[in-house]
mmCIF file of C-alpha atoms and ligand atoms in Angstrom:
data_model
loop_
_atom_site.group_PDB
_atom_site.id
_atom_site.type_symbol
_atom_site.label_atom_id
_atom_site.label_comp_id
_atom_site.label_asym_id
_atom_site.label_seq_id
_atom_site.Cartn_x
_atom_site.Cartn_y
_atom_site.Cartn_z
ATOM 1 C CA MET A 247 -15.272 69.327 10.385
ATOM 2 C CA ALA A 248 -12.867 67.208 8.372
ATOM 3 C CA ASP A 249 -11.961 69.094 5.241
ATOM 4 C CA ASP A 250 -9.706 66.574 3.491
ATOM 5 C CA ARG A 251 -11.676 64.598 0.970
ATOM 6 C CA THR A 252 -10.478 61.021 0.770
ATOM 7 C CA VAL A 253 -13.165 59.337 -1.325
ATOM 8 C CA GLU A 254 -15.041 60.268 -4.469
ATOM 9 C CA LEU A 255 -18.622 59.873 -3.201
ATOM 10 C CA SER A 256 -20.316 59.994 0.171
ATOM 11 C CA VAL A 257 -23.864 58.641 0.177
ATOM 12 C CA ILE A 258 -25.769 59.869 3.229
ATOM 13 C CA ILE A 259 -28.896 58.140 4.442
ATOM 14 C CA PRO A 260 -30.985 59.450 7.347
ATOM 15 C CA ALA A 261 -33.131 56.658 8.742
ATOM 16 C CA TYR A 262 -35.876 56.903 11.323
ATOM 17 C CA ASN A 263 -37.658 53.607 11.999
ATOM 18 C CA GLU A 264 -36.871 52.079 8.614
ATOM 19 C CA GLN A 265 -35.789 48.584 9.695
ATOM 20 C CA ASP A 266 -37.458 46.768 6.789
ATOM 21 C CA SER A 267 -36.155 48.789 3.881
ATOM 22 C CA LEU A 268 -32.460 49.152 4.740
ATOM 23 C CA GLU A 269 -31.093 45.831 3.497
ATOM 24 C CA LYS A 270 -32.711 46.091 0.104
ATOM 25 C CA LEU A 271 -31.555 49.682 -0.256
ATOM 26 C CA TYR A 272 -28.013 48.710 0.729
ATOM 27 C CA ASP A 273 -27.962 45.919 -1.888
ATOM 28 C CA GLU A 274 -29.195 48.291 -4.565
ATOM 29 C CA LEU A 275 -26.544 50.842 -3.629
ATOM 30 C CA ASN A 276 -23.819 48.236 -3.777
ATOM 31 C CA GLU A 277 -24.886 47.120 -7.182
ATOM 32 C CA VAL A 278 -24.931 50.642 -8.587
ATOM 33 C CA LEU A 279 -21.798 51.973 -6.909
ATOM 34 C CA SER A 280 -19.292 49.173 -6.441
ATOM 35 C CA SER A 281 -17.952 48.933 -9.969
ATOM 36 C CA LYS A 282 -18.075 52.644 -10.740
ATOM 37 C CA PHE A 283 -16.978 54.703 -7.758
ATOM 38 C CA ASP A 284 -14.701 55.019 -4.811
ATOM 39 C CA TYR A 285 -17.340 55.660 -2.156
ATOM 40 C CA GLU A 286 -18.579 55.462 1.404
ATOM 41 C CA ILE A 287 -22.105 55.037 2.746
ATOM 42 C CA ILE A 288 -23.047 56.864 5.934
ATOM 43 C CA PHE A 289 -26.252 55.779 7.620
ATOM 44 C CA VAL A 290 -27.585 58.136 10.280
ATOM 45 C CA ASP A 291 -29.980 56.421 12.674
ATOM 46 C CA ASP A 292 -32.097 59.322 13.841
ATOM 47 C CA GLY A 293 -33.055 57.883 17.235
ATOM 48 C CA SER A 294 -35.128 55.000 15.851
ATOM 49 C CA SER A 295 -37.213 52.993 18.298
ATOM 50 C CA ASP A 296 -37.389 49.898 16.080
ATOM 51 C CA ASN A 297 -34.624 47.567 14.922
ATOM 52 C CA THR A 298 -32.962 50.063 12.578
ATOM 53 C CA PHE A 299 -29.714 50.269 14.516
ATOM 54 C CA ASN A 300 -29.246 46.493 14.725
ATOM 55 C CA VAL A 301 -29.874 46.089 11.026
ATOM 56 C CA LEU A 302 -27.310 48.813 10.334
ATOM 57 C CA ARG A 303 -24.803 47.188 12.676
ATOM 58 C CA GLU A 304 -25.074 43.946 10.701
ATOM 59 C CA ILE A 305 -24.567 45.769 7.407
ATOM 60 C CA ARG A 306 -21.598 47.613 8.859
ATOM 61 C CA LYS A 307 -19.978 44.382 10.084
ATOM 62 C CA ASN A 308 -19.525 43.074 6.560
ATOM 63 C CA ASP A 309 -18.599 46.254 4.785
ATOM 64 C CA PRO A 310 -15.826 48.691 5.751
ATOM 65 C CA LYS A 311 -17.252 51.250 3.330
ATOM 66 C CA VAL A 312 -20.258 51.660 5.582
ATOM 67 C CA ARG A 313 -20.364 53.976 8.567
ATOM 68 C CA VAL A 314 -23.218 54.262 11.026
ATOM 69 C CA ILE A 315 -23.966 57.285 13.172
ATOM 70 C CA ARG A 316 -26.584 56.799 15.850
ATOM 71 C CA PHE A 317 -28.382 59.748 17.454
ATOM 72 C CA ARG A 318 -29.362 59.678 21.132
ATOM 73 C CA LYS A 319 -32.914 60.652 20.233
ATOM 74 C CA ASN A 320 -34.928 61.733 17.233
ATOM 75 C CA PHE A 321 -33.523 65.066 16.082
ATOM 76 C CA GLY A 322 -35.180 65.146 12.659
ATOM 77 C CA GLN A 323 -34.160 64.589 9.083
ATOM 78 C CA THR A 324 -32.332 67.905 8.681
ATOM 79 C CA ALA A 325 -30.161 67.218 11.731
ATOM 80 C CA ALA A 326 -29.456 63.693 10.486
ATOM 81 C CA LEU A 327 -28.368 65.033 7.115
ATOM 82 C CA ALA A 328 -26.201 67.675 8.766
ATOM 83 C CA ALA A 329 -24.462 64.999 10.866
ATOM 84 C CA GLY A 330 -23.883 62.961 7.719
ATOM 85 C CA PHE A 331 -22.436 65.947 5.859
ATOM 86 C CA GLU A 332 -20.137 66.847 8.714
ATOM 87 C CA ASN A 333 -18.764 63.337 9.002
ATOM 88 C CA SER A 334 -18.400 62.733 5.287
ATOM 89 C CA CYS A 335 -15.132 62.359 3.366
ATOM 90 C CA GLY A 336 -16.420 62.512 -0.217
ATOM 91 C CA SER A 337 -15.706 65.266 -2.706
ATOM 92 C CA ILE A 338 -19.280 64.675 -3.855
ATOM 93 C CA VAL A 339 -22.027 64.236 -1.270
ATOM 94 C CA ILE A 340 -25.307 62.530 -2.117
ATOM 95 C CA PRO A 341 -28.163 62.291 0.392
ATOM 96 C CA LEU A 342 -30.866 59.701 -0.137
ATOM 97 C CA ASP A 343 -34.028 58.584 1.715
ATOM 98 C CA ALA A 344 -33.782 55.346 3.685
ATOM 99 C CA ASP A 345 -37.250 54.139 2.711
ATOM 100 C CA GLY A 346 -36.214 53.273 -0.842
ATOM 101 C CA GLN A 347 -38.367 55.960 -2.458
ATOM 102 C CA ASN A 348 -35.276 57.426 -4.124
ATOM 103 C CA ASP A 349 -33.662 55.151 -6.688
ATOM 104 C CA PRO A 350 -29.897 54.520 -6.292
ATOM 105 C CA ALA A 351 -29.746 53.943 -10.060
ATOM 106 C CA ASP A 352 -30.045 57.724 -10.447
ATOM 107 C CA ILE A 353 -26.726 58.363 -8.670
ATOM 108 C CA PRO A 354 -24.402 57.898 -11.674
ATOM 109 C CA ARG A 355 -26.612 60.204 -13.746
ATOM 110 C CA LEU A 356 -26.497 62.881 -11.048
ATOM 111 C CA VAL A 357 -22.719 62.602 -10.875
ATOM 112 C CA ASN A 358 -22.414 62.902 -14.657
ATOM 113 C CA LYS A 359 -24.552 65.994 -14.631
ATOM 114 C CA LEU A 360 -22.451 67.461 -11.807
ATOM 115 C CA ASN A 361 -19.335 66.846 -13.884
ATOM 116 C CA GLU A 362 -20.807 68.903 -16.701
ATOM 117 C CA GLY A 363 -19.811 71.859 -14.529
ATOM 118 C CA TYR A 364 -22.374 72.271 -11.761
ATOM 119 C CA ASP A 365 -21.943 72.584 -8.012
ATOM 120 C CA ILE A 366 -25.318 71.115 -7.134
ATOM 121 C CA VAL A 367 -27.686 68.885 -9.090
ATOM 122 C CA SER A 368 -31.114 68.671 -7.521
ATOM 123 C CA GLY A 369 -33.471 65.743 -8.078
ATOM 124 C CA TRP A 370 -36.983 66.386 -9.370
ATOM 125 C CA ARG A 371 -39.574 63.731 -8.501
ATOM 126 C CA LYS A 372 -41.630 64.432 -11.592
ATOM 127 C CA LYS A 373 -43.866 61.382 -11.114
ATOM 128 C CA ARG A 374 -44.269 61.420 -7.381
ATOM 129 C CA HIS A 375 -45.801 58.507 -5.512
ATOM 130 C CA ASP A 376 -47.123 60.050 -2.317
ATOM 131 C CA ASN A 377 -50.519 60.983 -0.904
ATOM 132 C CA VAL A 378 -51.930 63.709 -3.148
ATOM 133 C CA VAL A 379 -53.883 65.655 -0.527
ATOM 134 C CA THR A 380 -51.396 65.737 2.318
ATOM 135 C CA ARG A 381 -48.128 65.681 0.373
ATOM 136 C CA THR A 382 -47.992 66.120 -3.388
ATOM 137 C CA LEU A 383 -50.392 69.049 -3.717
ATOM 138 C CA PRO A 384 -49.144 71.118 -0.745
ATOM 139 C CA SER A 385 -45.612 70.452 -1.899
ATOM 140 C CA ARG A 386 -46.418 71.794 -5.377
ATOM 141 C CA ILE A 387 -47.744 75.003 -3.902
ATOM 142 C CA ALA A 388 -44.797 75.271 -1.491
ATOM 143 C CA ASN A 389 -42.300 74.678 -4.303
ATOM 144 C CA TRP A 390 -43.911 77.377 -6.397
ATOM 145 C CA ILE A 391 -43.718 79.859 -3.516
ATOM 146 C CA ILE A 392 -40.126 78.902 -2.683
ATOM 147 C CA ALA A 393 -39.054 79.299 -6.308
ATOM 148 C CA ARG A 394 -40.710 82.726 -6.502
ATOM 149 C CA ILE A 395 -39.268 83.997 -3.241
ATOM 150 C CA THR A 396 -35.764 82.574 -3.512
ATOM 151 C CA GLY A 397 -35.471 83.263 -7.225
ATOM 152 C CA VAL A 398 -34.023 79.758 -7.677
ATOM 153 C CA LYS A 399 -36.015 77.978 -10.351
ATOM 154 C CA LEU A 400 -36.383 74.398 -9.152
ATOM 155 C CA HIS A 401 -39.557 72.286 -9.310
ATOM 156 C CA ASP A 402 -38.863 70.095 -6.312
ATOM 157 C CA PHE A 403 -36.916 71.526 -3.408
ATOM 158 C CA GLY A 404 -38.054 68.732 -1.076
ATOM 159 C CA CYS A 405 -36.441 65.832 -2.947
ATOM 160 C CA THR A 406 -33.734 64.422 -0.698
ATOM 161 C CA LEU A 407 -31.808 62.932 -3.606
ATOM 162 C CA LYS A 408 -29.384 65.586 -4.768
ATOM 163 C CA ALA A 409 -25.700 65.698 -5.595
ATOM 164 C CA TYR A 410 -23.511 68.325 -3.962
ATOM 165 C CA ARG A 411 -19.927 69.238 -4.529
ATOM 166 C CA TRP A 412 -18.459 69.378 -1.023
ATOM 167 C CA GLU A 413 -17.165 72.931 -1.446
ATOM 168 C CA SER A 414 -20.650 74.174 -2.230
ATOM 169 C CA ILE A 415 -22.157 73.040 1.071
ATOM 170 C CA LYS A 416 -19.368 72.942 3.610
ATOM 171 C CA GLU A 417 -20.097 76.449 4.874
ATOM 172 C CA ILE A 418 -23.862 76.035 5.103
ATOM 173 C CA ARG A 419 -25.368 75.546 8.580
ATOM 174 C CA LEU A 420 -28.723 73.800 8.761
ATOM 175 C CA TYR A 421 -31.647 74.407 11.125
ATOM 176 C CA GLY A 422 -35.316 73.357 11.279
ATOM 177 C CA GLU A 423 -36.546 71.833 8.024
ATOM 178 C CA MET A 424 -33.878 73.639 6.124
ATOM 179 C CA HIS A 425 -32.131 70.948 4.138
ATOM 180 C CA ARG A 426 -34.446 71.680 1.250
ATOM 181 C CA PHE A 427 -33.101 75.217 1.039
ATOM 182 C CA ILE A 428 -29.474 74.214 0.504
ATOM 183 C CA PRO A 429 -29.715 74.788 -3.278
ATOM 184 C CA ALA A 430 -31.209 78.235 -2.677
ATOM 185 C CA LEU A 431 -28.615 79.191 -0.066
ATOM 186 C CA ALA A 432 -25.810 77.885 -2.247
ATOM 187 C CA SER A 433 -27.119 79.613 -5.321
ATOM 188 C CA TRP A 434 -27.230 82.930 -3.429
ATOM 189 C CA GLY A 435 -23.590 82.317 -2.565
ATOM 190 C CA GLY A 436 -22.821 82.036 -6.277
ATOM 191 C CA GLU A 437 -22.923 78.270 -6.830
ATOM 192 C CA ASN A 438 -24.248 76.744 -10.083
ATOM 193 C CA VAL A 439 -27.432 74.736 -9.516
ATOM 194 C CA ALA A 440 -29.033 72.338 -12.012
ATOM 195 C CA GLU A 441 -32.102 70.131 -11.837
ATOM 196 C CA MET A 442 -32.592 66.593 -13.113
ATOM 197 C CA VAL A 443 -35.680 64.358 -13.228
ATOM 198 C CA VAL A 444 -35.202 61.353 -10.953
ATOM 199 C CA ASN A 445 -37.181 58.202 -10.339
ATOM 200 C CA HIS A 446 -39.532 58.125 -7.360
ATOM 201 C CA ARG A 447 -41.016 54.912 -6.028
ATOM 202 C CA PRO A 448 -43.915 54.240 -3.692
ATOM 203 C CA ARG A 449 -42.916 53.589 -0.089
ATOM 204 C CA ALA A 450 -42.738 49.784 0.185
ATOM 205 C CA THR A 451 -42.364 49.379 3.955
ATOM 206 C CA GLY A 452 -42.835 51.475 7.094
ATOM 207 C CA LYS A 453 -44.775 54.716 7.002
ATOM 208 C CA THR A 454 -44.147 58.328 6.190
ATOM 209 C CA LYS A 455 -42.952 60.547 9.042
ATOM 210 C CA TYR A 456 -44.581 63.672 7.732
ATOM 211 C CA GLY A 457 -47.992 65.193 7.084
ATOM 212 C CA LEU A 458 -49.497 68.497 6.156
ATOM 213 C CA ASN A 459 -47.944 70.404 9.071
ATOM 214 C CA ARG A 460 -44.518 70.240 7.485
ATOM 215 C CA THR A 461 -45.677 72.633 4.777
ATOM 216 C CA PHE A 462 -46.192 75.347 7.399
ATOM 217 C CA LYS A 463 -42.769 74.784 8.925
ATOM 218 C CA VAL A 464 -41.258 75.006 5.473
ATOM 219 C CA ILE A 465 -42.951 78.334 4.779
ATOM 220 C CA LEU A 466 -41.723 79.746 8.105
ATOM 221 C CA ASP A 467 -38.198 78.532 7.352
ATOM 222 C CA LEU A 468 -38.473 80.176 3.968
ATOM 223 C CA MET A 469 -39.302 83.510 5.611
ATOM 224 C CA THR A 470 -36.330 83.096 7.915
ATOM 225 C CA ILE A 471 -33.777 82.386 5.215
ATOM 226 C CA LYS A 472 -35.156 85.098 2.966
ATOM 227 C CA PHE A 473 -34.929 87.599 5.806
ATOM 228 C CA LEU A 474 -31.436 86.460 6.776
ATOM 229 C CA ALA A 475 -30.254 86.563 3.192
ATOM 230 C CA SER A 476 -31.700 89.951 2.388
ATOM 231 C CA PHE A 477 -31.165 91.827 5.616
ATOM 232 C CA SER A 478 -28.848 89.872 7.851
ATOM 233 C CA THR A 479 -26.150 92.495 7.499
ATOM 234 C CA LYS A 480 -28.538 95.481 7.715
ATOM 235 C CA PRO A 481 -31.616 94.657 9.837
ATOM 236 C CA ILE A 482 -32.118 98.342 10.675
ATOM 237 C CA TYR A 483 -33.260 98.830 7.063
ATOM 238 C CA VAL A 484 -36.267 96.584 7.716
ATOM 239 C CA PHE A 485 -37.154 97.605 11.249
ATOM 240 C CA GLY A 486 -36.128 101.204 10.778
ATOM 241 C CA GLY A 487 -38.255 101.334 7.621
ATOM 242 C CA LEU A 488 -41.280 100.076 9.547
ATOM 243 C CA GLY A 489 -40.475 102.569 12.307
ATOM 244 C CA VAL A 490 -40.376 105.486 9.878
ATOM 245 C CA LEU A 491 -43.665 104.361 8.293
ATOM 246 C CA SER A 492 -45.321 104.218 11.720
ATOM 247 C CA ALA A 493 -43.967 107.650 12.573
ATOM 248 C CA LEU A 494 -45.396 109.062 9.338
ATOM 249 C CA GLY A 495 -48.753 107.433 10.110
ATOM 250 C CA ALA A 496 -48.656 108.940 13.592
ATOM 251 C CA PHE A 497 -47.907 112.363 12.142
ATOM 252 C CA VAL A 498 -50.803 112.239 9.658
ATOM 253 C CA SER A 499 -53.274 110.969 12.211
ATOM 254 C CA GLY A 500 -52.067 113.574 14.762
ATOM 255 C CA ILE A 501 -52.658 116.364 12.239
ATOM 256 C CA LEU A 502 -56.171 114.981 11.633
ATOM 257 C CA VAL A 503 -56.895 115.022 15.358
ATOM 258 C CA LEU A 504 -55.887 118.704 15.513
ATOM 259 C CA TYR A 505 -57.863 119.450 12.362
ATOM 260 C CA TYR A 506 -61.045 117.940 13.827
ATOM 261 C CA LYS A 507 -60.507 119.795 17.094
ATOM 262 C CA PHE A 508 -59.934 123.261 15.683
ATOM 263 C CA VAL A 509 -61.956 123.143 12.456
ATOM 264 C CA THR A 510 -64.966 120.955 13.225
ATOM 265 C CA GLY A 511 -64.825 121.296 16.996
ATOM 266 C CA LEU A 512 -64.635 117.558 17.782
ATOM 267 C CA ALA A 513 -63.072 117.122 21.233
ATOM 268 C CA MET A 514 -59.736 115.237 21.099
ATOM 269 C CA ASN A 515 -60.767 112.664 23.689
ATOM 270 C CA ARG A 516 -63.831 111.792 21.605
ATOM 271 C CA ASN A 517 -61.773 111.143 18.487
ATOM 272 C CA PRO A 518 -60.577 107.555 18.012
ATOM 273 C CA LEU A 519 -57.721 108.833 15.858
ATOM 274 C CA LEU A 520 -56.084 110.060 19.052
ATOM 275 C CA PHE A 521 -55.603 106.458 20.120
ATOM 276 C CA LEU A 522 -54.251 105.552 16.701
ATOM 277 C CA THR A 523 -51.738 108.389 16.951
ATOM 278 C CA GLY A 524 -50.551 107.181 20.350
ATOM 279 C CA LEU A 525 -50.330 103.599 19.137
ATOM 280 C CA LEU A 526 -48.293 104.514 16.074
ATOM 281 C CA VAL A 527 -45.887 106.662 18.111
ATOM 282 C CA ILE A 528 -45.199 103.717 20.419
ATOM 283 C CA ALA A 529 -44.923 101.306 17.462
ATOM 284 C CA SER A 530 -42.444 103.500 15.657
ATOM 285 C CA ILE A 531 -40.217 103.799 18.739
ATOM 286 C CA GLN A 532 -40.406 100.027 19.242
ATOM 287 C CA PHE A 533 -39.529 99.254 15.637
ATOM 288 C CA ILE A 534 -36.519 101.532 15.634
ATOM 289 C CA LEU A 535 -35.237 100.168 18.939
ATOM 290 C CA MET A 536 -35.758 96.625 17.653
ATOM 291 C CA GLY A 537 -33.769 97.506 14.568
ATOM 292 C CA LEU A 538 -30.909 98.811 16.688
ATOM 293 C CA LEU A 539 -30.968 95.678 18.839
ATOM 294 C CA ALA A 540 -30.907 93.532 15.721
ATOM 295 C CA GLU A 541 -27.908 95.492 14.479
ATOM 296 C CA LEU A 542 -26.086 94.672 17.705
ATOM 297 C CA LEU A 543 -26.946 90.979 17.303
ATOM 298 C CA VAL A 544 -25.811 90.898 13.716
ATOM 299 C CA ARG A 545 -22.474 92.449 14.546
ATOM 300 C CA THR A 546 -21.914 89.966 17.347
ATOM 301 C CA TYR A 547 -22.878 87.119 15.038
ATOM 302 C CA HIS A 548 -20.561 88.067 12.218
ATOM 303 C CA GLU A 549 -17.636 88.955 14.428
ATOM 304 C CA SER A 550 -17.867 85.992 16.810
ATOM 305 C CA GLN A 551 -17.981 83.518 13.941
ATOM 306 C CA GLY A 552 -15.459 85.273 11.774
ATOM 307 C CA ARG A 553 -18.096 85.415 9.068
ATOM 308 C CA GLN A 554 -17.667 87.617 6.048
ATOM 309 C CA ILE A 555 -20.456 89.566 4.417
ATOM 310 C CA TYR A 556 -19.135 88.535 0.999
ATOM 311 C CA VAL A 557 -17.722 85.506 -0.847
ATOM 312 C CA ILE A 558 -14.578 85.920 -2.940
ATOM 313 C CA ASP A 559 -14.083 83.823 -6.039
ATOM 314 C CA THR A 560 -10.617 84.902 -7.202
ATOM 315 C CA ILE A 561 -8.106 87.622 -6.431
ATOM 316 C CA LEU A 562 -5.739 88.782 -9.137
ATOM 317 C CA GLN A 563 -2.695 90.664 -7.957
ATOM 318 C CA ALA A 564 0.912 91.368 -8.729
ATOM 319 C CA GLY A 565 3.343 88.551 -7.909
ATOM 320 C CA ASP A 566 0.810 85.748 -8.482
ATOM 321 C CA GLU A 567 1.489 83.102 -11.073
ATOM 322 C CA GLN A 568 -1.443 80.912 -10.022
ATOM 323 C CA ASN A 569 -4.510 83.053 -10.254
ATOM 324 C CA SER A 570 -7.396 80.691 -10.656
ATOM 325 C CA THR A 571 -9.120 78.812 -7.853
HETATM 326 N N1 UDP B 624 -36.366 60.760 8.618
HETATM 327 C C1 UDP B 624 -35.424 60.977 9.637
HETATM 328 N N2 UDP B 624 -35.828 61.594 10.779
HETATM 329 C C2 UDP B 624 -37.122 62.024 10.965
HETATM 330 C C3 UDP B 624 -38.051 61.814 9.909
HETATM 331 C C4 UDP B 624 -37.628 61.188 8.757
HETATM 332 O O1 UDP B 624 -34.254 60.618 9.516
HETATM 333 O O2 UDP B 624 -37.426 62.560 12.025
HETATM 334 C C5 UDP B 624 -35.921 60.078 7.394
HETATM 335 C C6 UDP B 624 -36.770 58.879 7.025
HETATM 336 O O3 UDP B 624 -36.329 57.709 7.663
HETATM 337 C C7 UDP B 624 -36.580 58.812 5.526
HETATM 338 C C8 UDP B 624 -36.432 60.281 5.131
HETATM 339 O O4 UDP B 624 -36.087 60.980 6.322
HETATM 340 O O5 UDP B 624 -35.390 58.156 5.177
HETATM 341 C C9 UDP B 624 -37.688 60.857 4.524
HETATM 342 O O6 UDP B 624 -38.776 60.607 5.373
HETATM 343 P P1 UDP B 624 -40.176 60.092 4.808
HETATM 344 O O7 UDP B 624 -39.980 58.981 3.837
HETATM 345 O O8 UDP B 624 -41.068 59.828 5.979
HETATM 346 O O9 UDP B 624 -40.693 61.391 4.046
HETATM 347 P P2 UDP B 624 -41.514 61.407 2.679
HETATM 348 O O10 UDP B 624 -40.791 60.536 1.699
HETATM 349 O O11 UDP B 624 -42.864 60.892 3.021
HETATM 350 O O12 UDP B 624 -41.478 62.857 2.307
HETATM 351 MG MG1 MG B 625 -40.242 58.682 1.874
#
């Protein structure tokens, strides 16, 4: 991943079958950016089956500031964004939808807000123009849950339009539908996150690529990142905890079985609690072994990738004149 930042802004646009909206969006971007910033625009064609790539090639021909990355097949919006991030050269990175629902006119405002001293400014589509039943309502519920669980108080995690300082995202690896969790991941790493209301427009051409099922994927991703963040260095605490609970349950139910046998005379093989005891014994062994396996995995993961379990901001020590980062 190129780490030297040669331009001020990188605008990153994942596009999947958006042939009819790209030219207008490009014109709008030009108008907003050309007089104000030193920038590049990276379009990522996410395996479109329509004319998207040809339209992008034409745009690219006339503008050296534009780069086009074409995927072999459709890998999804998160992958497209990740490819854009990895190939970007801007100190500030701004992703944007290709369908024109995000308004390029918001970019200078996001950048100003970022320059007030934030690492990430997240867009909030306060007046959202999408289907209420399949999109807006489920997304409200999902956003509420995400905010509660991550502890990061944003109203709209799903808005693509955000502004990131490169340093705040360069370490983050994306999977699944995870681009929406970048602010949460970054904020856990100590970055400053702000939110700003942005314009949202109805989709003018093409159709949406998502429906209700994305909400479920998002919730599963949320569980994954929460688990990784809370326990990725000590999984035995989770699994071992469950194992100990099961063992306690087994103990109590075993005592009950003996109690019924010797006090009330109920034969052990006629007492369903015997089965429960056996089940809990097996469960507790399984949980503890799973925890130990997970510990092995975690160690391999951290050591093979040279990952630290902490993030240092500054070190002050003798012999340093320059102490701030
Ligand atoms: N997108 C993509 N790959 C996909 C699905 C979507 O690159 O597999 C792009 C799409 O072209 C658009 C953005 O992601 O630029 C958001 O998609 P869409 O407008 O369908 O989502 P919505 O606005 O309805 O949430
Ligand atoms: Mg859209």
